Short mmCIF file of C-alpha atoms (C1' of nucleotides) in Angstrom, two decimals:
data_model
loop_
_atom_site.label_atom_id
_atom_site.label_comp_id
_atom_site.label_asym_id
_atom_site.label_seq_id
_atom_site.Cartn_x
_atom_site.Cartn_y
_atom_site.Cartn_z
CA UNK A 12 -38.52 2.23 -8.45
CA UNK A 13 -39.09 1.36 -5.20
CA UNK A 14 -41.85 -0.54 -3.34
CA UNK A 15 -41.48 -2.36 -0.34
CA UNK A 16 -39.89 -5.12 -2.18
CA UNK A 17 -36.99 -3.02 -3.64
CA UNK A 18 -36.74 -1.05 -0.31
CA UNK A 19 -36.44 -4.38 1.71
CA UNK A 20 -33.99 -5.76 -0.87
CA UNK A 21 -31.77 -2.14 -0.90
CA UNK A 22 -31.28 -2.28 3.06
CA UNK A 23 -30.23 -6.10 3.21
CA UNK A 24 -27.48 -5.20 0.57
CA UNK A 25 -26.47 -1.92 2.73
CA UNK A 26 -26.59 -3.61 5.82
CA UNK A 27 -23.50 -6.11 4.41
CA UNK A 28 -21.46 -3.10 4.54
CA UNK A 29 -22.60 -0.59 6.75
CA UNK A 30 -23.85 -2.76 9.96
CA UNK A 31 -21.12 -2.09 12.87
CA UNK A 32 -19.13 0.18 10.42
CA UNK A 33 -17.86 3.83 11.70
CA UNK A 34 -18.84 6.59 9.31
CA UNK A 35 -15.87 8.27 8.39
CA UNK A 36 -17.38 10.79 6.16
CA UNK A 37 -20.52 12.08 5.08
CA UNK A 38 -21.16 14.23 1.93
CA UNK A 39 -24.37 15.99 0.76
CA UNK A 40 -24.04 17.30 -2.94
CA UNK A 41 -27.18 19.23 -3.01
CA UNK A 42 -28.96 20.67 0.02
CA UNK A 43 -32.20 19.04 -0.50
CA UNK A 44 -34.79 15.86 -2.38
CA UNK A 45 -38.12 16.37 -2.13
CA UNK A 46 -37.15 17.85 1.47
CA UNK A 47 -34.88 19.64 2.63
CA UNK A 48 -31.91 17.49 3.85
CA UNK A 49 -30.92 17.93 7.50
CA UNK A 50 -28.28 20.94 8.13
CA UNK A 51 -26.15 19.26 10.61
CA UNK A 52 -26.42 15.96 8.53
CA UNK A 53 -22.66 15.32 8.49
CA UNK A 54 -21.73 16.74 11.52
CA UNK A 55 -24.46 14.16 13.61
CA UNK A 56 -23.05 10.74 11.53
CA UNK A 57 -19.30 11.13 10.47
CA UNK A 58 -17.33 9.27 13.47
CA UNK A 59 -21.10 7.50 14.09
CA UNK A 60 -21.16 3.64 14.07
CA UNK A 61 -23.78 1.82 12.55
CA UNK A 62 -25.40 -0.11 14.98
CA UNK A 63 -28.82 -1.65 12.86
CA UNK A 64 -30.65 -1.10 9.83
CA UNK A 65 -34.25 -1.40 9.03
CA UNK A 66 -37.30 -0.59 7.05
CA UNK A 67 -40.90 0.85 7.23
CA UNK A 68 -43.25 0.44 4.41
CA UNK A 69 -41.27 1.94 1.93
CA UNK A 70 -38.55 3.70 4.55
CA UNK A 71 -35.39 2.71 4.70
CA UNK A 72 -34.06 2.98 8.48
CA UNK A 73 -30.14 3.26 9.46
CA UNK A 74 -29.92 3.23 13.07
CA UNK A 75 -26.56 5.05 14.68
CA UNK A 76 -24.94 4.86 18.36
CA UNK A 77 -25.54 8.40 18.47
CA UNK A 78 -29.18 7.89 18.88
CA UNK A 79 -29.85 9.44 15.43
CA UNK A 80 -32.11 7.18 12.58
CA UNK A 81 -31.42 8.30 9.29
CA UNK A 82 -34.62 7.36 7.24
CA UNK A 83 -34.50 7.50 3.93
CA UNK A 84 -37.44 7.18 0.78
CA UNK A 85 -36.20 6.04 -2.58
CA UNK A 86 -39.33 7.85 -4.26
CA UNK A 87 -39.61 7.43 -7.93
CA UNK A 88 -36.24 6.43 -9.04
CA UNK A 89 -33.62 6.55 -5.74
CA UNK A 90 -31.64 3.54 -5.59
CA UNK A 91 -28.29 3.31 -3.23
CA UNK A 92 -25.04 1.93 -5.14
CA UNK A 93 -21.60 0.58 -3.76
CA UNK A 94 -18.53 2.05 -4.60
CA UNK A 95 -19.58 3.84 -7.66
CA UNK A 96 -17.26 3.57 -10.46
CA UNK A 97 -18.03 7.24 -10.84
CA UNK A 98 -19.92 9.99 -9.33
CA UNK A 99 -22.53 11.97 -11.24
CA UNK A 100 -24.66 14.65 -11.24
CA UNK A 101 -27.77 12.44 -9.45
CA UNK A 102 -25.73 11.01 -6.85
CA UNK A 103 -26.84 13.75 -4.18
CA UNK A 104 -25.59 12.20 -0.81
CA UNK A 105 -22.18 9.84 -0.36
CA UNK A 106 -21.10 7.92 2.75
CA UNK A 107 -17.58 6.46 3.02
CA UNK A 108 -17.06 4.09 5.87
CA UNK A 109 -14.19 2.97 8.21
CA UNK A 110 -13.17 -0.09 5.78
CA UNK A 111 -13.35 2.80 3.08
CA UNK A 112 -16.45 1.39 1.27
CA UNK A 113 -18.43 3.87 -0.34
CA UNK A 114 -22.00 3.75 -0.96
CA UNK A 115 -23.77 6.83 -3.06
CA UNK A 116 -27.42 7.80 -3.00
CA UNK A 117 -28.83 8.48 -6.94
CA UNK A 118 -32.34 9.78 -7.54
CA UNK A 119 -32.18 11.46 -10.98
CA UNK A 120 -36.02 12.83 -10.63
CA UNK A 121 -35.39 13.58 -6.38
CA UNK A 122 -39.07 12.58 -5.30
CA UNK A 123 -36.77 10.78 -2.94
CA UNK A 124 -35.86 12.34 0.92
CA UNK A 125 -33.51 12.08 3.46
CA UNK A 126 -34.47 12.43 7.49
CA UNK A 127 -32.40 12.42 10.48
CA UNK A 128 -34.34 11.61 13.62
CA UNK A 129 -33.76 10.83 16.93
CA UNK A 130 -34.58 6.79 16.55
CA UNK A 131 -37.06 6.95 19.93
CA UNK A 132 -39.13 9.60 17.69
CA UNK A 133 -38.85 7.50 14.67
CA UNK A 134 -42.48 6.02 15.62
CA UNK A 135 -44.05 9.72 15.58
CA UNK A 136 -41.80 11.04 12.70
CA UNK A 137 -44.61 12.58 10.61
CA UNK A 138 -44.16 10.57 7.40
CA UNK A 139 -43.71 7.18 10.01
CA UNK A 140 -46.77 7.85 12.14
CA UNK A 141 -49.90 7.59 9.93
CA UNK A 142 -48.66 4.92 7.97
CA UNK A 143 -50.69 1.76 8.23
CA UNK A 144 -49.88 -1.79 9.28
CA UNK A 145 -47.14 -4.03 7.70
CA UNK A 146 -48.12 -6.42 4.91
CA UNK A 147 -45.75 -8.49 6.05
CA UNK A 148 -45.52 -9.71 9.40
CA UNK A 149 -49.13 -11.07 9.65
CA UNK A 150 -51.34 -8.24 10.52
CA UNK A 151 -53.25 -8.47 7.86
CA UNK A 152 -55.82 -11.19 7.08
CA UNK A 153 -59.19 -10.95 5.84
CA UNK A 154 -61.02 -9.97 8.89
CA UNK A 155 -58.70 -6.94 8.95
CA UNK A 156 -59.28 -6.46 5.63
CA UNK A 157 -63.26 -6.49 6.20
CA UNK A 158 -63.07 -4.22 9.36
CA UNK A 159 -60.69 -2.05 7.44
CA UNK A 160 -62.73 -1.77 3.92
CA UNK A 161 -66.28 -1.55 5.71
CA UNK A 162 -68.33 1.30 4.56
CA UNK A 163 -65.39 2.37 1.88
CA UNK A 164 -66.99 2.95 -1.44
CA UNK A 165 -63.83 4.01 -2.95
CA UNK A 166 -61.98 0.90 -5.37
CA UNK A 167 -60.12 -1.75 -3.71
CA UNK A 168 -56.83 -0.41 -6.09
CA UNK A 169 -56.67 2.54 -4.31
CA UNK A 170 -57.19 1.81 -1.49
CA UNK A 171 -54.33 -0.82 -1.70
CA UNK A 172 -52.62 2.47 -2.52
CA UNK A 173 -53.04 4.75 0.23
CA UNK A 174 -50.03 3.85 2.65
CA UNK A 175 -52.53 4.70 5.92
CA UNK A 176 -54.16 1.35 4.43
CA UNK A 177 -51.48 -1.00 4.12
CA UNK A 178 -48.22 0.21 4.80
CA UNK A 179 -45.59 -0.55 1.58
CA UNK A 180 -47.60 -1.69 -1.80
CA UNK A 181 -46.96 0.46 -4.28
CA UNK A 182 -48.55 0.79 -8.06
CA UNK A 183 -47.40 -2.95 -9.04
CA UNK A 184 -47.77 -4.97 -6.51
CA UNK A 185 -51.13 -3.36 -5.91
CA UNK A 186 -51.83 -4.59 -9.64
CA UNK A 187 -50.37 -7.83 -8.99
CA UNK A 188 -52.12 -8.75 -5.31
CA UNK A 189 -55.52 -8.19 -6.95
CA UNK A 190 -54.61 -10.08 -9.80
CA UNK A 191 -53.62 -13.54 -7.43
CA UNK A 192 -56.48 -12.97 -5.44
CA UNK A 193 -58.97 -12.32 -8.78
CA UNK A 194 -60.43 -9.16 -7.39
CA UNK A 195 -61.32 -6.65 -10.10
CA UNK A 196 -59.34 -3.38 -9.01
CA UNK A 197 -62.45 -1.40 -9.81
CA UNK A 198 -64.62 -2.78 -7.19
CA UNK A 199 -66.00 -0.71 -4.44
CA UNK A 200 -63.67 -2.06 -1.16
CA UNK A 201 -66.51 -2.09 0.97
CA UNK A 202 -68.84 -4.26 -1.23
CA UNK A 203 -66.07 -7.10 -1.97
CA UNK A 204 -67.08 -10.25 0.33
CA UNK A 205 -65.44 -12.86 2.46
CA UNK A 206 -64.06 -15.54 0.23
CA UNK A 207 -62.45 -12.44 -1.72
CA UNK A 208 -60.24 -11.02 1.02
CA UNK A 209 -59.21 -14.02 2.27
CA UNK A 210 -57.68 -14.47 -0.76
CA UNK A 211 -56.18 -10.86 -0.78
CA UNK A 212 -54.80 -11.31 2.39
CA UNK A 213 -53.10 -14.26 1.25
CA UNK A 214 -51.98 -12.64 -2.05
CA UNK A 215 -50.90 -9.15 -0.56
CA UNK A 216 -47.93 -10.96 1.67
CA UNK A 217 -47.41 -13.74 -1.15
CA UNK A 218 -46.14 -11.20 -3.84
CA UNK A 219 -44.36 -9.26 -1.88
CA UNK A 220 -42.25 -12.59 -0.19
CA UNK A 221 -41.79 -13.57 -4.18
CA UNK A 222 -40.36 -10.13 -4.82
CA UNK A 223 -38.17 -10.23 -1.89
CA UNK A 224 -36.87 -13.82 -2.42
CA UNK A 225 -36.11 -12.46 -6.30
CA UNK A 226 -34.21 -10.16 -5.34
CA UNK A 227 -32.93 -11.61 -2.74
CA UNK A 228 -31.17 -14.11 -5.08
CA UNK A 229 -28.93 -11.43 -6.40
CA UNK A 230 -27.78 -10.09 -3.21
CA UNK A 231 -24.36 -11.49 -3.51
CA UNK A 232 -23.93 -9.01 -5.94
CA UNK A 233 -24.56 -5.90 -4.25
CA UNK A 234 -21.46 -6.06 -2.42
CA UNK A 235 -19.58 -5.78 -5.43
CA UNK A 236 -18.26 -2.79 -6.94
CA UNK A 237 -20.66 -0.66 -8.10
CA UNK A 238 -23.95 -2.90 -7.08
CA UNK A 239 -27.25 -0.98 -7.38
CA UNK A 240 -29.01 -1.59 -5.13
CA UNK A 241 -32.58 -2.70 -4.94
CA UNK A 242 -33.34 -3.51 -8.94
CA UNK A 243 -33.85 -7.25 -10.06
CA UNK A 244 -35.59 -8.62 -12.48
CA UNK A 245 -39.09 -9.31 -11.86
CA UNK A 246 -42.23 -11.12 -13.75
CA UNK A 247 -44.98 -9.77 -13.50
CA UNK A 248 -48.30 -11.45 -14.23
CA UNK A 249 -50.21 -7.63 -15.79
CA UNK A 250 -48.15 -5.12 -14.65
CA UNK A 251 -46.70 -4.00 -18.06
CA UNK A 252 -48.29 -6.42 -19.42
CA UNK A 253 -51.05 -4.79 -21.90
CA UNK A 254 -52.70 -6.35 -24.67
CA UNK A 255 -50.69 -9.75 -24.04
CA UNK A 256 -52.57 -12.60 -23.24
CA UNK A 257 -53.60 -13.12 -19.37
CA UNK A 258 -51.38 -15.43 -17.80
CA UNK A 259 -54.48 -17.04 -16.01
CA UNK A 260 -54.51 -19.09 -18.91
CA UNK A 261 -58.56 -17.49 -19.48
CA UNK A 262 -57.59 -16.86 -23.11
CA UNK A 263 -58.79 -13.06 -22.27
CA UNK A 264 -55.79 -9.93 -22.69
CA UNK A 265 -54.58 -7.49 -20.18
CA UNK A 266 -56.25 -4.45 -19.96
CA UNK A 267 -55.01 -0.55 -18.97
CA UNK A 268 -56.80 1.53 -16.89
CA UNK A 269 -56.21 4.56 -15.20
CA UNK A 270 -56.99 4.93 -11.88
CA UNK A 271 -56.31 8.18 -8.97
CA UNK A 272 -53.99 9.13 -12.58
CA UNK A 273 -51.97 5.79 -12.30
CA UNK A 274 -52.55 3.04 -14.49
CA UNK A 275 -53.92 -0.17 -13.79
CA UNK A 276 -53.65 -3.46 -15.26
CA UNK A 277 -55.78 -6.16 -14.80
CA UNK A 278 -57.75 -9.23 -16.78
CA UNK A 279 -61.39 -8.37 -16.77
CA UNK A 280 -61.97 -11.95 -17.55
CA UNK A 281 -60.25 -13.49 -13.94
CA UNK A 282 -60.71 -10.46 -11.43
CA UNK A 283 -64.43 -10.33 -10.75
"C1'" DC B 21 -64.94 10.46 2.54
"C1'" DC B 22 -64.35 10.57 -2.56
"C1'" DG B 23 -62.53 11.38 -7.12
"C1'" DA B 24 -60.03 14.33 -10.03
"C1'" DC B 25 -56.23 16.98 -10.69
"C1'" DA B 26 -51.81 19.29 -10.14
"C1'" DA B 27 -47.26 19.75 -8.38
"C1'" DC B 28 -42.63 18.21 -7.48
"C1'" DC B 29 -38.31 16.45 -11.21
"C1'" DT B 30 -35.53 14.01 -14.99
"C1'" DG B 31 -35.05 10.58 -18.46
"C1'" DA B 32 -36.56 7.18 -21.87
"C1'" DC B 33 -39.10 6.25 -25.79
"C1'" DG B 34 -42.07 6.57 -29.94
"C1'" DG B 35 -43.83 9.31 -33.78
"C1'" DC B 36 -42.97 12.62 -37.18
"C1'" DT C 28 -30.80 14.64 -35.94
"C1'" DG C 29 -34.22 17.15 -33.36
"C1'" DC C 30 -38.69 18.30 -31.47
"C1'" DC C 31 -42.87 16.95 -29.10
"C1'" DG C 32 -45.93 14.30 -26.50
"C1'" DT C 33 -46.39 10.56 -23.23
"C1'" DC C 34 -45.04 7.77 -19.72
"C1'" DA C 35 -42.61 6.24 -15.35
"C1'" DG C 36 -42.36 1.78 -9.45
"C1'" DG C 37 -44.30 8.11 -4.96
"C1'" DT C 38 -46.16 11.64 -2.00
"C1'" DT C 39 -48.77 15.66 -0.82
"C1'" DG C 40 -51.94 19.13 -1.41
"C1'" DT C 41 -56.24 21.48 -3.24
"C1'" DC C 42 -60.86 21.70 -4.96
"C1'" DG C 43 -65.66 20.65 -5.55
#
DNA sequence: CCGACAACCTGACGGC
DNA sequence: TGCCGTCAGGTTGTCG
């Protein structure tokens, strides 16, 4: 389930067979995710070629010589797999290109959605425009973080959270950032000093690189028949992780919280 | 601005 | 085996 991570992970493995392709044809099973899909969705990509793929936060972005983007969100449980062995009831949108490879779109619980949009609107596409800065890329460091958290009395967590913050974390590596940079994910954002956001600045693009590179390692195996896209296996230092010791190595456990109704793991020993 | 809560969906899992 | 409650990696809206 999708974070930036996964999302960055699922469009390297569909750009090894969609990039230059020709979309031969286009099939929505349903008529809608979370959104409606787009009614002249087939009709605007089949005979389209492929000319780029890319991401935002946690949007996937599949860039057409017809001057159409389709964007896509994973939500809760998407995830894109090549040549399916078989179609089922959650594979909701299929794509077959010229050298007949077929990629299908699952999301069994559909918080997932599908845009087509003309890729010079892409920027001020709704769900594009109020997003926040890239973790990745170098935006971030701790003076942004200090400009951005001044006079915020909500906790650091969730404000990690809120994708007009920082564009892309979602509820683990949120867990995990503050967890590197020993920030306790109750703290009031505004209230947490220097020394501390360096260090979250640091930790913010350092888990999500790990995550990448993880998953990155198992690439080669998303071309292959039926590759899902965009799961690896992943260690996590608290996410998941409750009651087992703190891999800080401060003898304390994990602990679960809930926090805006998601839970949040964290060892009250390090994160101060 | 904030925190709490609900809604959107299905599936997996544990307890009884 | 089934039934029930709980939980799940996201987003969006309302309410006080």
């Amino acid at each position: 389930m999708p974070e930036l991570p996964e999302v960055e992970t699922t469009v390297r493995g569909l750009e090894i067979v969609l990039k230059g392709r020709r979309l031969v044809q286009v099939e929505a099973r349903r008529a809608d995710l979370r959104r409606p899909f787009p009614p002249d969705l087939g009709q605007r990509l089949v005979g389209a070629r492929v000319t780029g793929l890319g991401r935002r936060a946690k949007y996937g972005l599949i860039e057409t010589d017809r001057g159409d983007t389709l964007l896509f969100h994973l939500g809760m449980s998407g995830h894109w797999r090549i040549d399916p062995a078989e179609i089922g009831k959650h594979d909701h949108l299929l794509i077959e290109t010229d050298e007949g490879r077929r990629l299908s779109l699952r999301d069994p619980r559909r918080f997932g959605s599908i845009d087509l949009v003309p890729t010079a609107e892409v920027a001020d596409w709704p769900a594009i425009r109020t997003l926040g800065p890239e973790p990745l890329g170098g935006a971030i460091d701790g003076g942004w973080l200090r400009r951005t958290f001044a006079g915020r009395s909500a906790a650091v967590k969730l404000l990690l959270l809120d994708q007009r913050v920082v564009a892309g974390l979602g509820n683990i590596y949120a867990c995990e950032a503050l967890f590197r940079a020993r920030i306790d994910p109750r703290k009031e954002a505004g209230r947490i000093g220097r020394a501390r956001l360096d260090r979250l600045a640091v930790a913010i693009p350092a888990v999500l690189d790990d995550a990448i590179r993880a998953g990155g390692s198992s690439l080669r195996d998303f071309a292959a028949p039926d590759g899902e896209l965009g799961y690896f296996s992943k260690q996590f230092d608290v996410y998941g992780r409750e009651g087992q010791p703190c891999g800080g190595g401060c003898g304390g456990k994990v602990r679960r919280i809930v926090q805006g109704g998601r839970s949040t793991f964290f060892c009250s020993t390090c994160q101060r």
